CSV table of C-alpha atoms in Angstrom, one decimal:
chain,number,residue,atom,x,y,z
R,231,UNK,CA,73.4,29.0,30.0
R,232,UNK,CA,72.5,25.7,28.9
R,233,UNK,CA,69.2,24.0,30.8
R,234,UNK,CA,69.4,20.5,32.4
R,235,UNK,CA,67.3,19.1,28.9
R,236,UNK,CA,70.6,20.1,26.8
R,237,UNK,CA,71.3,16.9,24.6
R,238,UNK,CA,75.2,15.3,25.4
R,239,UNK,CA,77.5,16.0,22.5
R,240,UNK,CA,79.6,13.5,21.0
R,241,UNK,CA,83.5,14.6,21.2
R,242,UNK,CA,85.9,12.9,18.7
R,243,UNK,CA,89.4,12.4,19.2
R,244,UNK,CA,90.8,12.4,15.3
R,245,UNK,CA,94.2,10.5,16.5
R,246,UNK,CA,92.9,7.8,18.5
R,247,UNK,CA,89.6,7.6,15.9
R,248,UNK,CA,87.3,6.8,19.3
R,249,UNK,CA,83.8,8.5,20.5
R,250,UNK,CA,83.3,9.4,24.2
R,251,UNK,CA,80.5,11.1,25.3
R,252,UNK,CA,80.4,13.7,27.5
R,253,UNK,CA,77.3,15.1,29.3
R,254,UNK,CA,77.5,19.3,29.4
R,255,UNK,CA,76.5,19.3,33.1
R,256,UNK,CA,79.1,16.5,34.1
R,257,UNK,CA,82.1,18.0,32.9
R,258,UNK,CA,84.3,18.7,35.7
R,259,UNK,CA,86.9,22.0,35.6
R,260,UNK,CA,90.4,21.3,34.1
R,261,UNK,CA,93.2,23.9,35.6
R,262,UNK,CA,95.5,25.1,33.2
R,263,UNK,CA,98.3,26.5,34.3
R,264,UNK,CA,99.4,28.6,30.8
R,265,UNK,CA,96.1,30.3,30.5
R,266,UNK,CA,96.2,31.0,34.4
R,267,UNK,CA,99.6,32.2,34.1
R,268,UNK,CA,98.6,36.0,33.0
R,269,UNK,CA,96.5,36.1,35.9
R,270,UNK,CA,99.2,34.9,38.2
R,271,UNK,CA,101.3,37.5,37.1
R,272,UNK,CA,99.3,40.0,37.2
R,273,UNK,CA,97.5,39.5,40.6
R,274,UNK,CA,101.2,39.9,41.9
R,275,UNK,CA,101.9,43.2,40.3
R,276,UNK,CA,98.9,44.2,42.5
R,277,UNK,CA,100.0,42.5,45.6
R,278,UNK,CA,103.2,44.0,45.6
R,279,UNK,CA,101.4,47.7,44.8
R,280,UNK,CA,99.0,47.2,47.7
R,281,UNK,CA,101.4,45.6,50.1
R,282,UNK,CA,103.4,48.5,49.7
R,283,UNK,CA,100.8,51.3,49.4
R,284,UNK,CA,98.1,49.7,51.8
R,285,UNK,CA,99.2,46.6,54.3
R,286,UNK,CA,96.3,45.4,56.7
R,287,UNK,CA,96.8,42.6,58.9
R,288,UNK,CA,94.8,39.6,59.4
R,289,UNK,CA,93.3,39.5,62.6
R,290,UNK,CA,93.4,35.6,62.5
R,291,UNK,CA,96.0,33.4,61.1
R,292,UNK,CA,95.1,32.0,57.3
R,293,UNK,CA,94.5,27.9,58.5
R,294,UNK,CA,94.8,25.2,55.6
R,295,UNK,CA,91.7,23.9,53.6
R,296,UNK,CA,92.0,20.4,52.3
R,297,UNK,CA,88.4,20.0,50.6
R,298,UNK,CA,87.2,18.5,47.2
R,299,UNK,CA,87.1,20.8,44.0
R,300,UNK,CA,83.1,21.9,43.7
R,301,UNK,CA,80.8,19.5,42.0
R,302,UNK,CA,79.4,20.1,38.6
R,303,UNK,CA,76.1,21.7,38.0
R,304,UNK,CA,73.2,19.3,39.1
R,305,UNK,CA,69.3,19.3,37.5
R,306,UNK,CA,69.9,22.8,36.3
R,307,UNK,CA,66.7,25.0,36.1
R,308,UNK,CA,66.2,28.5,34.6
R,309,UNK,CA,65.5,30.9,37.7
R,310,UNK,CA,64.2,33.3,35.2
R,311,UNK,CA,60.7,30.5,34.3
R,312,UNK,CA,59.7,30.4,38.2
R,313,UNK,CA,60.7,33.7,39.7
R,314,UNK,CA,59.9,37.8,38.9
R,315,UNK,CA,60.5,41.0,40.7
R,316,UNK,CA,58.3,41.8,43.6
R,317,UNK,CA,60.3,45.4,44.2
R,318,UNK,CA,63.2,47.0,42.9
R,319,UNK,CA,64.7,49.7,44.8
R,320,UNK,CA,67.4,52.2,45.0
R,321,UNK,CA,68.5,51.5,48.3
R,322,UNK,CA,70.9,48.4,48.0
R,323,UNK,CA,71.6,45.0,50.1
R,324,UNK,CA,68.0,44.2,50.2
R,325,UNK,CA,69.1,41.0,52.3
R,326,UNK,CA,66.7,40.5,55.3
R,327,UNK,CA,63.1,39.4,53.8
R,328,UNK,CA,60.3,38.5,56.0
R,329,UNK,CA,56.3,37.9,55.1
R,330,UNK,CA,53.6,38.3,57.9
R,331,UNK,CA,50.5,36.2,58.1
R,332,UNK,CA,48.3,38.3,55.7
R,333,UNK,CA,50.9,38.2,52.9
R,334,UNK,CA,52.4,41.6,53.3
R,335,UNK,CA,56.5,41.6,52.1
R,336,UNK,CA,58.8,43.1,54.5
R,337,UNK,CA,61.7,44.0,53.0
R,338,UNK,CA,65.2,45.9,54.8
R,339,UNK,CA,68.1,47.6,53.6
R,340,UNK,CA,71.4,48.4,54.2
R,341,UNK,CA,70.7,52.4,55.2
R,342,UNK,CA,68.5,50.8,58.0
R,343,UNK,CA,64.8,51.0,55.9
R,344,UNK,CA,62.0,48.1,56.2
R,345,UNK,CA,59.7,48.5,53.6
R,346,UNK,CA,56.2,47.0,53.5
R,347,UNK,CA,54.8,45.7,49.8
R,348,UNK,CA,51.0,45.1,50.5
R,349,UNK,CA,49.2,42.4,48.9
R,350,UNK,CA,48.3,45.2,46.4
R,351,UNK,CA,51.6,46.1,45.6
R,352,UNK,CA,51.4,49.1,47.7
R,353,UNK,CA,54.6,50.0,49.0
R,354,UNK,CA,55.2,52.0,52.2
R,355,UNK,CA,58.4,52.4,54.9
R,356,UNK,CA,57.5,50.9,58.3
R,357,UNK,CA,60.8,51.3,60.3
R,358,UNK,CA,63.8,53.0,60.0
R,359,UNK,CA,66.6,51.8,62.3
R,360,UNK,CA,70.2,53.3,62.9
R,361,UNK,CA,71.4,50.1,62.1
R,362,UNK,CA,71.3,47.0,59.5
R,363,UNK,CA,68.9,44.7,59.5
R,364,UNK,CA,69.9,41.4,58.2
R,365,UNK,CA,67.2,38.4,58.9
R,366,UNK,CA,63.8,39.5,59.6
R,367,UNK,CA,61.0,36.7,60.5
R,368,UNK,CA,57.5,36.9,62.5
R,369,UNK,CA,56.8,35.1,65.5
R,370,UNK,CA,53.5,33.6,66.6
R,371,UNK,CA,52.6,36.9,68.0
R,372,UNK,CA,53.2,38.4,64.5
R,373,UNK,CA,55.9,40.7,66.0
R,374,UNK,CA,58.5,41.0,63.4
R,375,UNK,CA,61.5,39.9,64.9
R,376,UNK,CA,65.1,41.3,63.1
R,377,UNK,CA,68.9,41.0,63.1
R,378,UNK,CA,70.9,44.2,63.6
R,379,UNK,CA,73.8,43.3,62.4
R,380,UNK,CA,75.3,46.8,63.0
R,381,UNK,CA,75.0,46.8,66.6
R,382,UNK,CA,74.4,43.7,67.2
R,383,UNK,CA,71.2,43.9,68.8
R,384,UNK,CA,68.2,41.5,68.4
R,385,UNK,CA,65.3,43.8,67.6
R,386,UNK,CA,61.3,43.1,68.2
R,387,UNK,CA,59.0,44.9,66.5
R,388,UNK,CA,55.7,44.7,67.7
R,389,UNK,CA,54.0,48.0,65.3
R,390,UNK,CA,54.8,48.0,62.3
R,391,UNK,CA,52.3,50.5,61.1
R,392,UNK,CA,53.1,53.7,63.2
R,393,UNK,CA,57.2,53.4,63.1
R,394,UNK,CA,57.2,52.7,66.2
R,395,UNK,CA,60.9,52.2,68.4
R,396,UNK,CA,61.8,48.1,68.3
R,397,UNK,CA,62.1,46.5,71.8
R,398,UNK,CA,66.0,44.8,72.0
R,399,UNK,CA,65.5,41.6,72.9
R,400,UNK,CA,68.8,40.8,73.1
R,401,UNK,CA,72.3,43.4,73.4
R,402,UNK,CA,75.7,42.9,71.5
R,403,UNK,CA,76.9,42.3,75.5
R,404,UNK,CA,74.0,39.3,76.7
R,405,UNK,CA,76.7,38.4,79.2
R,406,UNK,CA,79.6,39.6,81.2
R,407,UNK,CA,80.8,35.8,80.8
R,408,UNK,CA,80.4,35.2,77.4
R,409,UNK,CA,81.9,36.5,74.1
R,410,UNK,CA,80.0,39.4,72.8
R,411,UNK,CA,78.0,38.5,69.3
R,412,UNK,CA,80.2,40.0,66.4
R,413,UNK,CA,78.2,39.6,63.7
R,414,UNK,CA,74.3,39.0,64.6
R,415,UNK,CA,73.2,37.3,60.8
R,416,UNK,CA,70.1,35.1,60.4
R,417,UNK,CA,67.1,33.8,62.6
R,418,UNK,CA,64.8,31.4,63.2
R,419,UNK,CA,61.8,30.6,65.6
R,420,UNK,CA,60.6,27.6,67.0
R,421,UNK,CA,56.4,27.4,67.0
R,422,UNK,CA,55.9,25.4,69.7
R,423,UNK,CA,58.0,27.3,72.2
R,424,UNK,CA,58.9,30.9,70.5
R,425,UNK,CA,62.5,30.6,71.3
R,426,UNK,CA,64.7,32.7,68.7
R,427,UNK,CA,67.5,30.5,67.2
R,428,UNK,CA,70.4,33.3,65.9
R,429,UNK,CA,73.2,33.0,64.3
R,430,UNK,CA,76.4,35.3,65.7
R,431,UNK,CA,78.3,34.7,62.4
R,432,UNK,CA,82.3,35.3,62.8
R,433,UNK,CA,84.0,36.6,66.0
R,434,UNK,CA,86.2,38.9,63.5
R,435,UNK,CA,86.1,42.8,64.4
R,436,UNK,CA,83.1,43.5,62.0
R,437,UNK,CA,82.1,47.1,63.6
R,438,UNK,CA,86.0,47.9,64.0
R,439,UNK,CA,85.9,48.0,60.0
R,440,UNK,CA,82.4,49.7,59.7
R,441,UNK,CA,81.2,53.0,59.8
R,442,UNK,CA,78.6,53.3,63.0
R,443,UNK,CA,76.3,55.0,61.0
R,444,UNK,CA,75.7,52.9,57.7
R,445,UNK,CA,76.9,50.2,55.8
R,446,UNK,CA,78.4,49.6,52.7
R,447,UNK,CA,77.5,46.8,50.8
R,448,UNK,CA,80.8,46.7,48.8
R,449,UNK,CA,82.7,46.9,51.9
R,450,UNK,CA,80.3,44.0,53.2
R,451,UNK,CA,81.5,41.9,49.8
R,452,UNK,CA,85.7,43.5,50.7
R,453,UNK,CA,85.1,41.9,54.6
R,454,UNK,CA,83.7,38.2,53.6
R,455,UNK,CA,86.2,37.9,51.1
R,456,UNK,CA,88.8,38.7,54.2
R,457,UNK,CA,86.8,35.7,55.8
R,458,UNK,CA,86.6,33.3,52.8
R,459,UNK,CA,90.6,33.6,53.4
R,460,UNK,CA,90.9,33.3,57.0
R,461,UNK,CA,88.3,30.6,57.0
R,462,UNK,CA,88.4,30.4,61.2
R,463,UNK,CA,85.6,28.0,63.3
R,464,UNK,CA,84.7,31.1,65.3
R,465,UNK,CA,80.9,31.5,64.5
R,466,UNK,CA,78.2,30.5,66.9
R,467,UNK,CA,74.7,29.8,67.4
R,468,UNK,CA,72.6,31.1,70.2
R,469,UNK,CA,69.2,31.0,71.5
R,470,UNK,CA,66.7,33.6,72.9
R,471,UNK,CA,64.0,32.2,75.2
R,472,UNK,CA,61.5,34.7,75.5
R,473,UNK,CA,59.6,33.3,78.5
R,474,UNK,CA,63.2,33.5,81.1
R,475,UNK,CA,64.5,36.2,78.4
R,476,UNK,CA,68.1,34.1,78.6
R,477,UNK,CA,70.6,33.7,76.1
R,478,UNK,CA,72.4,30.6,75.1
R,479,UNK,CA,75.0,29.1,73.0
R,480,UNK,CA,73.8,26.0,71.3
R,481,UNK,CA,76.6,25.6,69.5
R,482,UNK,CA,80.4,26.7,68.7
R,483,UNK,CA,83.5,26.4,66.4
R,484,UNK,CA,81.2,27.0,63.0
R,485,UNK,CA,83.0,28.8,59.5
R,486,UNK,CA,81.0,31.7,59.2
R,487,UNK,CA,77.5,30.8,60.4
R,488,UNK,CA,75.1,32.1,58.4
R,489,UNK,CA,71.4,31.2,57.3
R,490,UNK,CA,69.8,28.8,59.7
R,491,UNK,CA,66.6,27.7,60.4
R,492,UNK,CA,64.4,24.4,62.3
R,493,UNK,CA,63.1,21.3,62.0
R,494,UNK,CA,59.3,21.9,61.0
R,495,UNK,CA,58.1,18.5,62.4
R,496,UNK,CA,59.4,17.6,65.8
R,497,UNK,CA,61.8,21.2,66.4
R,498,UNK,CA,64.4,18.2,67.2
R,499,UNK,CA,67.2,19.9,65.4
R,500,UNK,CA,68.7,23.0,63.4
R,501,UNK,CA,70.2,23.6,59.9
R,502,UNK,CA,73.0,25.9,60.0
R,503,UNK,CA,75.0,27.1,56.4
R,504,UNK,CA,78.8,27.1,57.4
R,505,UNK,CA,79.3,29.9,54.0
R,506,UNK,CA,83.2,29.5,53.6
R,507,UNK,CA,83.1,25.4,54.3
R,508,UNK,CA,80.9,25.6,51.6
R,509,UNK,CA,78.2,22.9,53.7
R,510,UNK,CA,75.4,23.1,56.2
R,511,UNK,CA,75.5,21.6,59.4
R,512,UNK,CA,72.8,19.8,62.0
R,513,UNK,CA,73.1,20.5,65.4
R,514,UNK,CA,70.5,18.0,67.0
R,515,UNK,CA,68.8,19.9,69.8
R,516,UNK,CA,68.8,18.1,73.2
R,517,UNK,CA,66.1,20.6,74.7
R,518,UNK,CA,65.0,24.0,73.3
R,519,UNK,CA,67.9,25.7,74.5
R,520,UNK,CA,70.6,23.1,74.7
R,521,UNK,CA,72.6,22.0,71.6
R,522,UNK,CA,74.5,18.5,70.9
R,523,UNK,CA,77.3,17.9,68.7
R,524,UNK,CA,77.0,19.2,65.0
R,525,UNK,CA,77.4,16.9,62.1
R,526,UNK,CA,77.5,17.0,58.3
R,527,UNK,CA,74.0,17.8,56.5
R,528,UNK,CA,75.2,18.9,52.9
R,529,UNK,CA,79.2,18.8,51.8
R,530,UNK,CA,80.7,20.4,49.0
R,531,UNK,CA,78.1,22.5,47.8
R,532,UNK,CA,78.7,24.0,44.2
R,533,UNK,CA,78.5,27.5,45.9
R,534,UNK,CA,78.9,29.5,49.0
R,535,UNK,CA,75.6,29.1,51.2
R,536,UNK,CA,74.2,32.0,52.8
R,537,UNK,CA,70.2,32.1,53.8
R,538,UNK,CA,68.2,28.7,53.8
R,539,UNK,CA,64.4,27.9,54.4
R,540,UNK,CA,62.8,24.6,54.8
R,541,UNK,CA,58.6,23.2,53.7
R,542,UNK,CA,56.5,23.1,56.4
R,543,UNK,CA,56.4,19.1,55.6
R,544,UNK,CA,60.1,18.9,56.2
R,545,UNK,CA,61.0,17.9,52.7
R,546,UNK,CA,63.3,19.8,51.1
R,547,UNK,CA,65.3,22.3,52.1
R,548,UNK,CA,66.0,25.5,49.9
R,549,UNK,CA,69.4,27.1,50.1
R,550,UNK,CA,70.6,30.6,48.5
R,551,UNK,CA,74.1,30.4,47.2
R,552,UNK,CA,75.7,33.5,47.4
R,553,UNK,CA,78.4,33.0,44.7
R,554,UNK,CA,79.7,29.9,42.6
R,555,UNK,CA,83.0,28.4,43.9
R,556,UNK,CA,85.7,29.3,41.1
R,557,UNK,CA,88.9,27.3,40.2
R,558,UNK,CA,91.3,30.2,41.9
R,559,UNK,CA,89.2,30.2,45.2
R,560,UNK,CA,89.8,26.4,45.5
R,561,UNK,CA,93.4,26.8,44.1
R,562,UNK,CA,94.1,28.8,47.2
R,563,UNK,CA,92.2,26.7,49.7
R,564,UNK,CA,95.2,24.8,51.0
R,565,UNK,CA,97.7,27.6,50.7
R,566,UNK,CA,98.0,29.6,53.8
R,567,UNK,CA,100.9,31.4,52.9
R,568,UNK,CA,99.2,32.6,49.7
R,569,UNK,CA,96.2,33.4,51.7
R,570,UNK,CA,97.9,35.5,54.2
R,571,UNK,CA,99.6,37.7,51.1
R,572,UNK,CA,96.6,38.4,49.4
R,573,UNK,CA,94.5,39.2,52.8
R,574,UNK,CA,96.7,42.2,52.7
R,575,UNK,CA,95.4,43.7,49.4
R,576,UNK,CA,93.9,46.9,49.9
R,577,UNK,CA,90.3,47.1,49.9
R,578,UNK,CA,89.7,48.3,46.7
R,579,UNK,CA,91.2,45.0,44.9
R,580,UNK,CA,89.5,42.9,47.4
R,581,UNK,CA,86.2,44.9,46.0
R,582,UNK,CA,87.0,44.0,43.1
R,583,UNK,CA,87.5,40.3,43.8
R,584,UNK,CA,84.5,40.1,45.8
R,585,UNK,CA,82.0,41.7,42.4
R,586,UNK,CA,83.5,39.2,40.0
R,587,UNK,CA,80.9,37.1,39.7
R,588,UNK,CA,77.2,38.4,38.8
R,589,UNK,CA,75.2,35.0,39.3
R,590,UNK,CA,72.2,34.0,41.3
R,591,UNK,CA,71.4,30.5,42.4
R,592,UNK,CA,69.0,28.1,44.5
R,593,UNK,CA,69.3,24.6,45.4
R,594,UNK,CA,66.6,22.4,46.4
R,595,UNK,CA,67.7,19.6,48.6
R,596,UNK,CA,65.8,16.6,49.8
R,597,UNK,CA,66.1,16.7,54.1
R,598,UNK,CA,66.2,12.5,53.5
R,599,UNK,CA,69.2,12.3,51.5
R,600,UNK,CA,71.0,15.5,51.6
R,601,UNK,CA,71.1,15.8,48.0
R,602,UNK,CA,70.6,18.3,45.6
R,603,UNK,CA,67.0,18.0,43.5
R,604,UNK,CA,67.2,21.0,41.2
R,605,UNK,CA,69.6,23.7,40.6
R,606,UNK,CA,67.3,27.9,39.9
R,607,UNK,CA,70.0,29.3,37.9
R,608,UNK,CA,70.2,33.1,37.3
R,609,UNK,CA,73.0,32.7,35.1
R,610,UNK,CA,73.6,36.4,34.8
R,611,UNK,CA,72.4,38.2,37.5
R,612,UNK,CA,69.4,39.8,36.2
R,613,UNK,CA,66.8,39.1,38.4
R,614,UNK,CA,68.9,38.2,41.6
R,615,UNK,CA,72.4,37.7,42.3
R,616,UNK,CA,74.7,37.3,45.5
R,617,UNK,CA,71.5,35.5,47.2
R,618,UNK,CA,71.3,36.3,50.9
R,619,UNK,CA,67.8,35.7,52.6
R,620,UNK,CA,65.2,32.6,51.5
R,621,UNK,CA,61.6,32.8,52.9
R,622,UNK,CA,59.2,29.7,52.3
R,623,UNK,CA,55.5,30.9,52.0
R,624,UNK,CA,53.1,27.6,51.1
R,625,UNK,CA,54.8,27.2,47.3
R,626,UNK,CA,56.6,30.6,46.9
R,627,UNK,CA,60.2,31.5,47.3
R,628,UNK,CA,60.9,35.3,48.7
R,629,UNK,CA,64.7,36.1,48.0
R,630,UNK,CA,66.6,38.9,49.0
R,631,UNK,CA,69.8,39.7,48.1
R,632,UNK,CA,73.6,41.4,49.6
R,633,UNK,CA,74.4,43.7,46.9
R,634,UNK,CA,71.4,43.8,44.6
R,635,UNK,CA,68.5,46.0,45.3
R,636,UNK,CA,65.4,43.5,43.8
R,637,UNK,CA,63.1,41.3,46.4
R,638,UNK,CA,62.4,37.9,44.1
R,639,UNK,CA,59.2,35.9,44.6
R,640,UNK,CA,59.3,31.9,42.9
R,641,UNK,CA,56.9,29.9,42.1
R,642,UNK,CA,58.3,26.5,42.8
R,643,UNK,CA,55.2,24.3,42.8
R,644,UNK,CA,56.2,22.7,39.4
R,645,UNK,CA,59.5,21.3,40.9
R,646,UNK,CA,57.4,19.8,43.8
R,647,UNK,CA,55.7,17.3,41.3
């Protein structure tokens, strides 16, 4: 991986005798259709085998993606120069990240474990739910407050020391006349009034596809690769006031709502990352509980967006790309029909699809402009890789990841200058 001070090279073409230069971080992907060819031919083979052999249905019809290709690499710096391990474990999907007023790391896994790293390093199990927790934050009240994305329930902890049961705060059914959250993903919590901003990711049949009792993270990786394909506006975002203990829907019609989290300086609107349109969104907020219409934030990202965190100033805003956009998954973006075909593949070749890529990034965007300020590139995956949760501590980055099992922490104070 080349860093963003790489010098341009000078390319020379002999039969026209003429110099262009080309910067490394500008050049955009060519498709070639020879080299892809093998490729082609061989992901048919496989269709054909796992059409025959294993057929699964959409549960949504495959709509039509017109969007640009993905940009080239912006301001590119080495992850590996601001960021180490704070825990490695053997339990995997270390996803949902949180960090309580004292400093203490809270970290929860896939088999249903939240795990406490003191400010000593001392590590210790605090919970253990029959369920998955996905994003984890404290509230004022420094009640830990965490997504169960297995059943759907928003959790409270208000003990963390004795392994205490978690209140539900909210149920998978909040209301007889409202759709049932799905897939319960990321949080976060206003200051001023404690309401609980979540996000109910995809109104797909998650826990149809799921084993009750645990969660693979491969099958996690087989699922979104179902929904990168599909690509339906049926995620949400909803709100939990604590002080009437109602739910509501701020907002609707989102692609896969994902990491989200609020304005720091007037709590006048929310960030939401739309993974599989490959943008975050801004849903102004009218009043605490009432939503207005979204609008474009950040387009086109280079990557799929999965958890986000913002500076307490309201500066930049840090977002965990789950996996680079490649020139096949754009290739198929506008092809239904192709979508549709390979949305049958059996699970194991969608696992394998969904592992191609071992890669870890962070963007840093400036809230003003929407742009992108640096690029933290893990180029290979080996301190982080398929990014899930971002946590924002003063000048320190806590990641968490969907298939790895490390917790990150970055110092990003140099990039602030």
């Amino acid at each position: 991986m080349s860093g963003s001070n790489k010098k341009g090279k000078v390319e020379i073409d002999e039969s026209k005798q003429k110099a262009e230069f080309v910067h490394p971080q500008m050049e955009r992907p060519t498709v070639s259709y020879k080299r892809m060819l093998p490729a082609i031919i061989m992901a048919s083979v496989l269709l054909l085998i796992s059409l025959i052999l294993h057929p699964i249905p959409f549960q949504y019809e495959p709509i039509e993606l017109n969007l640009p290709p993905p940009p080239p690499r912006e301001n590119v710096v080495p992850l590996h120069g601001h960021c180490s391990i704070v825990i490695s474990s053997d339990a995997h999907c270390s996803e949902g990240v949180a960090v309580d007023e004292h400093g203490n790391i809270f970290a929860g896994y896939h088999n249903g474990t939240i795990v406490k790293i003191d400010t000593n390093g001392k590590i210790s199990t605090v919970a253990q739910i029959n369920g998955y927790p996905l994003g984890m934050e404290f509230d004022a009240h420094n009640n830990l407050i965490v997504c169960d994305s297995l059943n759907n329930n928003l959790l409270s902890f208000e003990n963390l020391d004795s392994l205490s049961e978690p209140t539900i705060l909210v149920k998978k059914m909040f209301d007889k006349n409202e759709k049932p959250i799905s897939f319960l993903d990321d949080l976060t919590i206003s200051q001023k009034t404690g309401v609980i901003y979540f996000t109910d990711a995809s109104q797909n049949v998650w826990n149809s596809l799921i084993p009750n009792t645990t969660i693979d993270p491969a099958q996690i990786q087989t699922l979104c690769v179902r929904e990168y394909l599909e690509a339906q506006t049926t995620g949400r975002v909803l709100a939990y006031d604590p002080s009437t203990k109602q739910v509501s829907v701020i907002a609707e019609g989102l692609t896969f709502a994902n990491g989200i989290v609020i304005d720091p300086i007037n709590e006048d609107y929310l960030l939401v990352a739309e993974t599989f349109r490959f943008k975050i969104s801004k849903i102004p907020l009218i009043t605490p509980t009432r939503g207005g219409t979204k609008v474009d934030f950040a387009q086109n990202l280079i990557g799929i967006p999965d958890g986000m965190a913002i500076s307490k100033d309201g500066k930049y805003l840090w977002v965990g790309i789950h996996k680079p956009r490649t020139k096949f998954g754009h290739f198929v973006l506008d092809k239904p029909y192709l979508k549709q075909l390979m949305g049958r593949l059996s699970d194991k070749v969608l696992k394998v699809i969904g592992n191609l890529d071992k890669w870890g990034m962070v963007l840093q965007i400036d809230i003003a402009t929407g742009k992108v300020v640096h690029s933290l590139l893990d180029e290979h995956g080996d301190l982080i890789r398929a990014l899930g949760s971002i946590r924002l501590v003063d000048d320190t980055l806590y990641l968490g990841s969907l298939t790895g099992n490390n917790v990150v922490k970055c110092d990003i104070k140099p990039l602030l200058k």
